[in-house]
XYZ file of C-alpha atoms in Angstrom:
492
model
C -25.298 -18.216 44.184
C -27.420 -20.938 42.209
C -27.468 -20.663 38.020
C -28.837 -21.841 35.512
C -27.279 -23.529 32.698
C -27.147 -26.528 30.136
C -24.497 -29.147 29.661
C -24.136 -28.325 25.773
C -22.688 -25.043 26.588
C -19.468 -26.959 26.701
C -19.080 -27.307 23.005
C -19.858 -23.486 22.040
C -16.861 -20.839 20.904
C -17.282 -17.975 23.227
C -15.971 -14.318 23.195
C -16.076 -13.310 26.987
C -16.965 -14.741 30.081
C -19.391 -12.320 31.319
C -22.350 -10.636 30.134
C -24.006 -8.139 32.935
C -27.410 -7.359 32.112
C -28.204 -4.053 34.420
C -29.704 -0.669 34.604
C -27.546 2.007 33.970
C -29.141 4.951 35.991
C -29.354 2.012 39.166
C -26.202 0.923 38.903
C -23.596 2.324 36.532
C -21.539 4.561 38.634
C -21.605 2.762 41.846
C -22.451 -1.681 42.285
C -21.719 -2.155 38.555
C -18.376 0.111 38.253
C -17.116 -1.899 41.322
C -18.119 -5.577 40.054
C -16.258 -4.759 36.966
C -13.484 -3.762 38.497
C -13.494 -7.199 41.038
C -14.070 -9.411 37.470
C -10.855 -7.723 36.011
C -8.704 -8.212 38.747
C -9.306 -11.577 38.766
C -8.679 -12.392 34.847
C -12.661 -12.859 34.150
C -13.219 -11.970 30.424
C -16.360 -9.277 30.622
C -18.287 -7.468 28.102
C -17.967 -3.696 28.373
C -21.123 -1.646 26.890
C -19.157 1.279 26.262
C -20.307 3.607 23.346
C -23.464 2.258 22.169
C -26.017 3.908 22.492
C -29.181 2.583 23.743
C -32.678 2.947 21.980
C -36.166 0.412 22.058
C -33.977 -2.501 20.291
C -30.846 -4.254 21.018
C -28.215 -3.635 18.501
C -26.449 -6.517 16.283
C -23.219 -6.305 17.987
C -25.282 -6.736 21.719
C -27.252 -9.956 20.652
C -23.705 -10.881 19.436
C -22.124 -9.994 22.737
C -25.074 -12.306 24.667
C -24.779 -15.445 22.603
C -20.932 -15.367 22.917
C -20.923 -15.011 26.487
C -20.440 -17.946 28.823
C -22.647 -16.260 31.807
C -24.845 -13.448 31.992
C -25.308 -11.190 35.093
C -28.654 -9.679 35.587
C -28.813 -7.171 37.987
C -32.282 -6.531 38.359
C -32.848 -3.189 40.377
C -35.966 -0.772 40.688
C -35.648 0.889 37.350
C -34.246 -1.983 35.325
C -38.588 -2.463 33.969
C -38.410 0.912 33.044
C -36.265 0.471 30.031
C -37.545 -1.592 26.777
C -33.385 -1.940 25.881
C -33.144 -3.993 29.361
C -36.266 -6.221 29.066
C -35.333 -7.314 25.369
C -31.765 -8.140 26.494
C -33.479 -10.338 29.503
C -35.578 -11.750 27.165
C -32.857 -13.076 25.142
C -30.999 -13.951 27.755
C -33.538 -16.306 28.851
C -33.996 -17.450 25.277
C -30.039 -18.124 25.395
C -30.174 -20.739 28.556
C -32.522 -22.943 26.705
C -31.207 -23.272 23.347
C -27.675 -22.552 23.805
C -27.220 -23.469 27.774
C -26.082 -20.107 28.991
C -25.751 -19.870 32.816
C -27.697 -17.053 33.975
C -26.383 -15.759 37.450
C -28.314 -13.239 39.598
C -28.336 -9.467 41.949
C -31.158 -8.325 43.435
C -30.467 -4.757 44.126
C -32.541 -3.108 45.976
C -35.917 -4.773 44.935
C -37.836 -7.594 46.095
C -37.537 -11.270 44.174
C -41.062 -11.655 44.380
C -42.145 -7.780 42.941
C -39.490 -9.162 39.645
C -41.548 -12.611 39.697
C -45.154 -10.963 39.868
C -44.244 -7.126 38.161
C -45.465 -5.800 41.803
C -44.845 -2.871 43.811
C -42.531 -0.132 42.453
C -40.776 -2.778 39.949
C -44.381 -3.484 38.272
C -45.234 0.358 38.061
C -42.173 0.845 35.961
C -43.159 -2.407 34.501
C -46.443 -1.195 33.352
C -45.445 2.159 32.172
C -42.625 0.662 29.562
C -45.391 -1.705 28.696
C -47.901 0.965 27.402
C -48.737 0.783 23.756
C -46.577 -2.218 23.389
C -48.090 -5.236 21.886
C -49.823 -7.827 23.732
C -46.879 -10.522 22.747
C -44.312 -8.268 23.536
C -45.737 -7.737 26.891
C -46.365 -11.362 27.735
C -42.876 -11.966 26.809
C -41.096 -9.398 29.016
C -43.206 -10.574 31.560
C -42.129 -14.639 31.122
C -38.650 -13.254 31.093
C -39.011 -11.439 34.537
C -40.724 -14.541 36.114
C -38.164 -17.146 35.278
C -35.070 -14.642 35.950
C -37.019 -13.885 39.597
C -36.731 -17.562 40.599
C -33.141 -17.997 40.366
C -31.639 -17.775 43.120
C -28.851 -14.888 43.598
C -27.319 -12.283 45.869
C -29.793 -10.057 47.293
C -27.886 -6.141 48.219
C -30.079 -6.240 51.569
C -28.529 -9.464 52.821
C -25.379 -7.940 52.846
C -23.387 -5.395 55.305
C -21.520 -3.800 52.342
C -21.478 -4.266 48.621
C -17.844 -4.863 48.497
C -18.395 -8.699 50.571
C -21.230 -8.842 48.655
C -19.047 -8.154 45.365
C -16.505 -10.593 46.571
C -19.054 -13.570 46.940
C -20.694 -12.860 43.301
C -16.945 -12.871 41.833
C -16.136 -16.286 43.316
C -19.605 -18.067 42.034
C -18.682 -16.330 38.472
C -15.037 -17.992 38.841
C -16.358 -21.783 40.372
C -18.952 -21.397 37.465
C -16.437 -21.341 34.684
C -14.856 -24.352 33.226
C -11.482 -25.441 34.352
C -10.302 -26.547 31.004
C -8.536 -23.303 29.728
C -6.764 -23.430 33.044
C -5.791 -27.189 32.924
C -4.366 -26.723 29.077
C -1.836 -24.902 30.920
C 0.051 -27.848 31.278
C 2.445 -27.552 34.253
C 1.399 -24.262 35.305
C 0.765 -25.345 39.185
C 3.994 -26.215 39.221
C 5.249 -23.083 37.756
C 2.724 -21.067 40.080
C 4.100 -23.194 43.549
C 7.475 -22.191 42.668
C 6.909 -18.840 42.146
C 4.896 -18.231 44.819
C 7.767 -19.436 47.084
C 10.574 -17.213 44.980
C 8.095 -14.163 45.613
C 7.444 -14.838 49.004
C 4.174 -13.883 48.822
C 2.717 -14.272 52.766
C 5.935 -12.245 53.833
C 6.123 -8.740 54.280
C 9.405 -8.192 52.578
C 9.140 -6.122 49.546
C 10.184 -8.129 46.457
C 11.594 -7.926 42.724
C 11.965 -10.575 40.806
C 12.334 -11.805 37.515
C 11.164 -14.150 35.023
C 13.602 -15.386 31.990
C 13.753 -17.946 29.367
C 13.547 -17.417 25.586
C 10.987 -16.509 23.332
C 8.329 -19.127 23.458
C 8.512 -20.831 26.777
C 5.534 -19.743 28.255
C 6.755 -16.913 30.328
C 3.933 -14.416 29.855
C 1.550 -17.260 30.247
C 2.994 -18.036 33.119
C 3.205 -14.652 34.811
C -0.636 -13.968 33.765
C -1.741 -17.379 35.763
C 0.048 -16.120 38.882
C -1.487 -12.413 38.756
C -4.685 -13.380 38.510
C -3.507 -16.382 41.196
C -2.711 -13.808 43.666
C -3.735 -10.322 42.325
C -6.549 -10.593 45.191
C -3.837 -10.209 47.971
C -2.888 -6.548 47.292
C -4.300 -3.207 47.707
C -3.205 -2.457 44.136
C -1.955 -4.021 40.917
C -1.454 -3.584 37.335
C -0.196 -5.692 34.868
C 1.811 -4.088 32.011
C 1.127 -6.194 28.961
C 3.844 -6.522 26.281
C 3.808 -3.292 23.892
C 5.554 -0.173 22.746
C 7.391 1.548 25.776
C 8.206 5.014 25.991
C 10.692 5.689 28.496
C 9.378 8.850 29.585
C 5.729 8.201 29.664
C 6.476 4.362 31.547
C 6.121 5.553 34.936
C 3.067 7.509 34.022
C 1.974 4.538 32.628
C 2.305 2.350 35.608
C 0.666 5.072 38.257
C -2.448 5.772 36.441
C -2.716 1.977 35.147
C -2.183 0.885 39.657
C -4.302 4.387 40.807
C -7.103 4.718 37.814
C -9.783 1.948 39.415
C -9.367 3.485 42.816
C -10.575 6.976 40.825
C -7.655 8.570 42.245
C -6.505 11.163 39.364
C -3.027 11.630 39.116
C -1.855 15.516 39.775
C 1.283 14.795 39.558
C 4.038 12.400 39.417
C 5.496 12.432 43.260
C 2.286 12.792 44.169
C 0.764 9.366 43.132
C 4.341 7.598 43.839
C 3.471 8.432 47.423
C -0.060 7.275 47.472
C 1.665 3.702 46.515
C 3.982 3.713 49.495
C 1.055 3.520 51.793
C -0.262 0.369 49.938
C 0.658 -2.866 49.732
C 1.044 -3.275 45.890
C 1.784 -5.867 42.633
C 3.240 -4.918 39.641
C 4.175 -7.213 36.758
C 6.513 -5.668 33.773
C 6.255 -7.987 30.624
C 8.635 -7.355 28.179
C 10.344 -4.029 29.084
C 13.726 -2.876 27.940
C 16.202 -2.812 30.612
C 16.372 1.082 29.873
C 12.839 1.952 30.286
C 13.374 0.001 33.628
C 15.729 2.474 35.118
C 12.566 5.025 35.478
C 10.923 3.187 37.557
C 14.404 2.507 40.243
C 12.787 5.365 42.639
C 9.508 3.879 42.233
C 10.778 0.402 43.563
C 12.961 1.696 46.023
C 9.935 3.678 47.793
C 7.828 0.543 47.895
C 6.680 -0.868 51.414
C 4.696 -3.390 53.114
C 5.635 -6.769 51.353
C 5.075 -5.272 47.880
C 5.891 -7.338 45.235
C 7.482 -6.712 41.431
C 7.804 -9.134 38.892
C 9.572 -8.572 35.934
C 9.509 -10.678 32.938
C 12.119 -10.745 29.787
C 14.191 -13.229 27.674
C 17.227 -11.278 28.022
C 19.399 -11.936 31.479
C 21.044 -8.320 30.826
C 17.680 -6.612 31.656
C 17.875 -8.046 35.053
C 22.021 -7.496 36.288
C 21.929 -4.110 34.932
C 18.491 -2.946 36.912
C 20.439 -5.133 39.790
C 17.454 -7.471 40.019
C 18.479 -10.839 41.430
C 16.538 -13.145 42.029
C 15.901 -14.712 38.842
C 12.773 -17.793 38.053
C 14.562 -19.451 34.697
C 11.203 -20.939 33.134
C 12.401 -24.578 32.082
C 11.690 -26.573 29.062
C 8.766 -28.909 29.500
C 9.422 -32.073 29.685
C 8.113 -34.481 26.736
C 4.980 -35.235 28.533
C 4.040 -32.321 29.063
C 5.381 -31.021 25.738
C 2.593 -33.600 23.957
C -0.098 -32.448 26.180
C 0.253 -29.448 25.190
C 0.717 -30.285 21.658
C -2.650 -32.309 22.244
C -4.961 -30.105 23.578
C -4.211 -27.831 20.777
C -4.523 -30.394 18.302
C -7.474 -32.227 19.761
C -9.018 -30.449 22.627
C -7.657 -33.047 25.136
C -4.825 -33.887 27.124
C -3.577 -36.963 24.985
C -3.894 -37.792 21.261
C -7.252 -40.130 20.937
C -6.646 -43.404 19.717
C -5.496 -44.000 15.846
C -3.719 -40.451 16.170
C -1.458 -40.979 18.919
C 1.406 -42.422 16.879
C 1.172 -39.452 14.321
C 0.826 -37.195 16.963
C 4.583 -38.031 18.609
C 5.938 -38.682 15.598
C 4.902 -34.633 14.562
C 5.473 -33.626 18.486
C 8.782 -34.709 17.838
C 9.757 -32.653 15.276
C 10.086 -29.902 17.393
C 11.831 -28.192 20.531
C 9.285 -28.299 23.540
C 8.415 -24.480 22.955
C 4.903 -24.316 24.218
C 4.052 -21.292 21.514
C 5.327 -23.704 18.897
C 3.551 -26.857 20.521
C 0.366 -24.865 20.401
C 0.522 -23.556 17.141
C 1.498 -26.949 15.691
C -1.383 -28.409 17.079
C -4.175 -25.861 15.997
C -2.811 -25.856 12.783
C -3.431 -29.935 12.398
C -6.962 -29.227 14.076
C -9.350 -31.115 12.180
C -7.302 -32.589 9.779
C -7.610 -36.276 7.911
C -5.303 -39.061 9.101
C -3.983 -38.768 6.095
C -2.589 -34.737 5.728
C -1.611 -35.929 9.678
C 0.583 -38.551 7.287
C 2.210 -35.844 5.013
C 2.804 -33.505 7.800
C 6.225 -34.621 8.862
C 7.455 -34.632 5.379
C 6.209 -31.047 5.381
C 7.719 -29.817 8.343
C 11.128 -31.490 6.976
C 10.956 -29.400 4.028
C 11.227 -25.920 6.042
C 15.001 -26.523 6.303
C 17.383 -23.657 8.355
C 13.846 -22.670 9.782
C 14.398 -22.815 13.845
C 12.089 -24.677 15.352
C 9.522 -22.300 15.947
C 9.938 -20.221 13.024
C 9.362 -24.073 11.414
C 5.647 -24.645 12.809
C 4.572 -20.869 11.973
C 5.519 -21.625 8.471
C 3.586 -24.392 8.670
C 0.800 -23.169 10.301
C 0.802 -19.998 7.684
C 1.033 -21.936 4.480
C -1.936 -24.299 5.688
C -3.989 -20.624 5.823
C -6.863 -20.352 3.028
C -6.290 -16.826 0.638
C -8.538 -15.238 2.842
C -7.055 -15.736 5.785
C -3.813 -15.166 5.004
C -4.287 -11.987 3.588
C -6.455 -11.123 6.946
C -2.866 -12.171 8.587
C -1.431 -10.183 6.956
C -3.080 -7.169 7.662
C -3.397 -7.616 11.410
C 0.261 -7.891 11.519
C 1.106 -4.647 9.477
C 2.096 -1.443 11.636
C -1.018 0.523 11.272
C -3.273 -2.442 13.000
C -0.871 -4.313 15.261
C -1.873 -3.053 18.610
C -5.289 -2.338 17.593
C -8.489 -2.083 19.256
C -10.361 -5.517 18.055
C -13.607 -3.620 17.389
C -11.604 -0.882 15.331
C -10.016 -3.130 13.326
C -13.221 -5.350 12.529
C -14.769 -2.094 11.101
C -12.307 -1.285 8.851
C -11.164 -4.835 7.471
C -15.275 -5.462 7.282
C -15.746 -2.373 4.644
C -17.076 -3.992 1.618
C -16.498 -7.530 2.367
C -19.369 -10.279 3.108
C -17.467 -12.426 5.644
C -17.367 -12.503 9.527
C -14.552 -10.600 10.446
C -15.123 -10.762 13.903
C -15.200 -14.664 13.561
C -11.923 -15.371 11.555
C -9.641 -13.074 13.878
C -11.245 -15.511 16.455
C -9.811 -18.426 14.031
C -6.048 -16.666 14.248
C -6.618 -16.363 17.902
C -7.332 -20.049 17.891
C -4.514 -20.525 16.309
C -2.066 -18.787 18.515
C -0.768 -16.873 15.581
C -2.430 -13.398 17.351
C -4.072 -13.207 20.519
C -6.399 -10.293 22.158
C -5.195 -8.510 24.990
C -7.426 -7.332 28.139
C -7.706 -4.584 26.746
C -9.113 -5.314 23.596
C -6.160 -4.891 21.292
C -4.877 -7.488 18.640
C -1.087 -8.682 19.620
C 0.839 -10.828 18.272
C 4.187 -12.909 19.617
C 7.032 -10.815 18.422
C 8.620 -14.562 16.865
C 5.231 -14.486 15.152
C 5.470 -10.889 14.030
C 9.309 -11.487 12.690
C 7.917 -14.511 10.826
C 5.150 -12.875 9.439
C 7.263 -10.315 7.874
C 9.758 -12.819 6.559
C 6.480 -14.381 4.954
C 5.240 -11.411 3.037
C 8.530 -10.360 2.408
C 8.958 -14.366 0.125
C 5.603 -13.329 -1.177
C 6.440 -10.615 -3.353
């Protein structure tokens, strides 16, 4: 699939990968539903529309959603002229490749390139309906929009056998279109990915637990999420069971609906879905549970078949001997290289320091343990900073004495916080809006305040002091929650 795009797209913040553009009485329930789905499994950042309601204009948070996305995915099909909300979205869109260098991908569902290009055939009858008592320039820019999406080149539904190879092609030209940079600050991943392909023994047919240990900020949920999406695509189904709140009796619900929902199989009850995955070939990764909430889910594992695999992640070893799991991947330290690469790409957007910095830049590295969470929220918090508060900042770092390590750069990274910021810190981190939804919590921290919510929980993101879940809820590092609390606790 060909795009279009601009090289200055490289320097832009962006909030998802994906942006599909699409009809919703075409497409919703069937192609789109689908090619969601495929996106997900594969770790691919897309916006969701869900609960707005559509009307002649695109809302705020929709021209938002565009600008911030890296692609967009317009899946032009028979009806997709027949709705003003669509053709203002494409016409934005379009607006978006030239002056911000969005890559435009895209489908051809069921309609002719050439009836998009020229507003022809069924396509232009829709077309001309919308069009009535609209003004002239509105209709000459619809039009322009339609004739410069028509030309790129895309996947066209009556090429293809079945959606689903179809779905798979689209998926891969989304993935070789994004940039490889998020994935190479992952310093050492491959490495971590080679072995653990080999522990899991992925091509074999032998079912499979394993787990992952090391303490808190190694990298061990980083490094579990690069191997699901690295080999989610070889199973039937999958789920991965973000860190959060477990409750022992509602786990194993939890991980049948989460491995059955996207299949639209509705659980009726409990022995009934735990069947339906012994005749599947399945992945399930467990970040973070407590080894008693694991002993629900010993039938569950026992019943699995067909080279299933189950990874299990936590920093204590007792989770693993007392659920009798075994085989054990003990994520190591990195070693100093890697521990200022990472330190530099968080500090400077690049693998090593650039010259005049890279002196400072050991010297602070140094300071530390090789904890990636602590390398990486070191480094963003000496992000665009003056040679000379690069100077002071071992002498600061000194000062945090009986801090561990870790506890030491979040500190640091805290104090360097404006007001604002802090107090917005704060408030993500307190029980009622840890765990979240993002767009819930941007309404209520936004009410009667004149600043860019949205924007400056981006900034903590940035920062590795929260991060967003794929679901959409604000987390946070349970050494950064602990520290927070210490924080406002020395505040009072």
């Amino acid at each position: 699939m060909d795009s279009s795009s601009s090289s200055s797209s490289s320097t832009r913040h962006y909030n998802y990968d994906v942006f599909p553009s699409f009809s919703g009485q075409d497409v919703r329930r069937t192609f789109l539903s689908h090619f969601l789905e495929a996106l997900k499994s594969k770790g691919i950042k897309t916006f969701i529309d869900n609960g707005i309601i559509r009307s002649e204009s695109i809302n705020s948070e929709l021209i938002r959603a565009i600008r911030e996305s890296r692609i967009a995915v317009v899946i032009l099909s028979k009806n997709y002229a027949s709705s003003s909300w669509c053709l203002n979205e494409l016409q934005l869109i379009m607006e978006c490749t030239v002056s911000l260098g969005q890559t435009v991908m895209t489908v051809f569902y069921d309609v002719e390139p050439s009836d998009v290009r020229k507003q022809t055939g069924d396509f232009g009858k829709a077309f001309k309906e919308t069009c009535y008592r609209k003004t002239e320039e509105e209709k000459k820019k619809w039009s322009e929009a339609l004739s410069q999406v028509a030309v790129i080149a895309g996947e066209h539904s009556v090429s293809w056998a079945g959606e689903a190879e179809m779905i798979s092609k689209i998926v891969i030209d989304v993935s070789n279109e994004l940039p490889s940079t998020d994935f190479d600050q992952l310093v050492g991943v491959e490495a971590h990915l080679e072995k653990m392909r080999s522990v899991i023994c992925l091509d074999s047919d032998e079912v499979k637990i394993v787990g992952i240990w090391g303490p808190d900020g190694i990298g061990k949920s980083t490094i579990v999420r690069a191997l699901y999406n690295n080999i989610s695509s070889n199973f039937q189904l999958k789920f991965y069971r973000e860190r959060g709140p477990t409750n022992s009796m509602g786990l194993l619900s939890e991980v049948l609906s989460g491995m059955l929902d996207h299949r639209d199989m509705k659980i009726l009850d409990l022995q009934d879905a735990q069947y339906r995955l012994t005749r599947q070939r399945v992945l399930l990764v467990l970040d973070d549970v407590a080894s008693q909430h694991l002993q629900v889910l010993q039938n569950l594992f026992r019943s699995l078949l067909f080279g299933s695999k189950v990874i299990v992640v936590n920093k204590d070893i007792e989770t693993f001997t007392h659920n009798g799991i075994e085989q054990i991947y003990k994520v190591p330290y990195p070693s100093s290289e890697e521990a200022l690469q990472i330190f530099s790409y968080s500090a400077f957007g690049q693998s090593s320091p650039p010259r005049g910095y890279f002196k400072h830049a050991v010297e602070v590295s140094k300071l530390i343990a090789p904890f990636p969470l602590g390398l990486k929220v070191l480094g963003s918090a000496l992000r665009g900073k003056s040679e000379e508060e690069w100077t002071t900042a071992p002498a600061k770092l000194r000062a945090y004495l009986g801090d561990k390590d870790i506890e030491k750069t979040i500190r640091f990274a805290v104090d360097g916080l404006s007001e604002k910021h802090k107090n917005l810190y704060f408030s993500l981190t307190s029980a009622s809006n840890r765990g979240k939804n993002l767009k819930d919590s941007i309404y209520l921290l936004a009410k009667g305040d004149d600043w860019d919510v949205e924007k400056e929980i981006q900034t903590l993101a940035d920062m590795a002091l929260i991060y967003i879940s794929s679901e959409g809820e604000i987390m946070m590092h349970d050494l950064v929650h602990l520290m927070c609390i210490r924080l406002r606790w020395w505040s009072i």
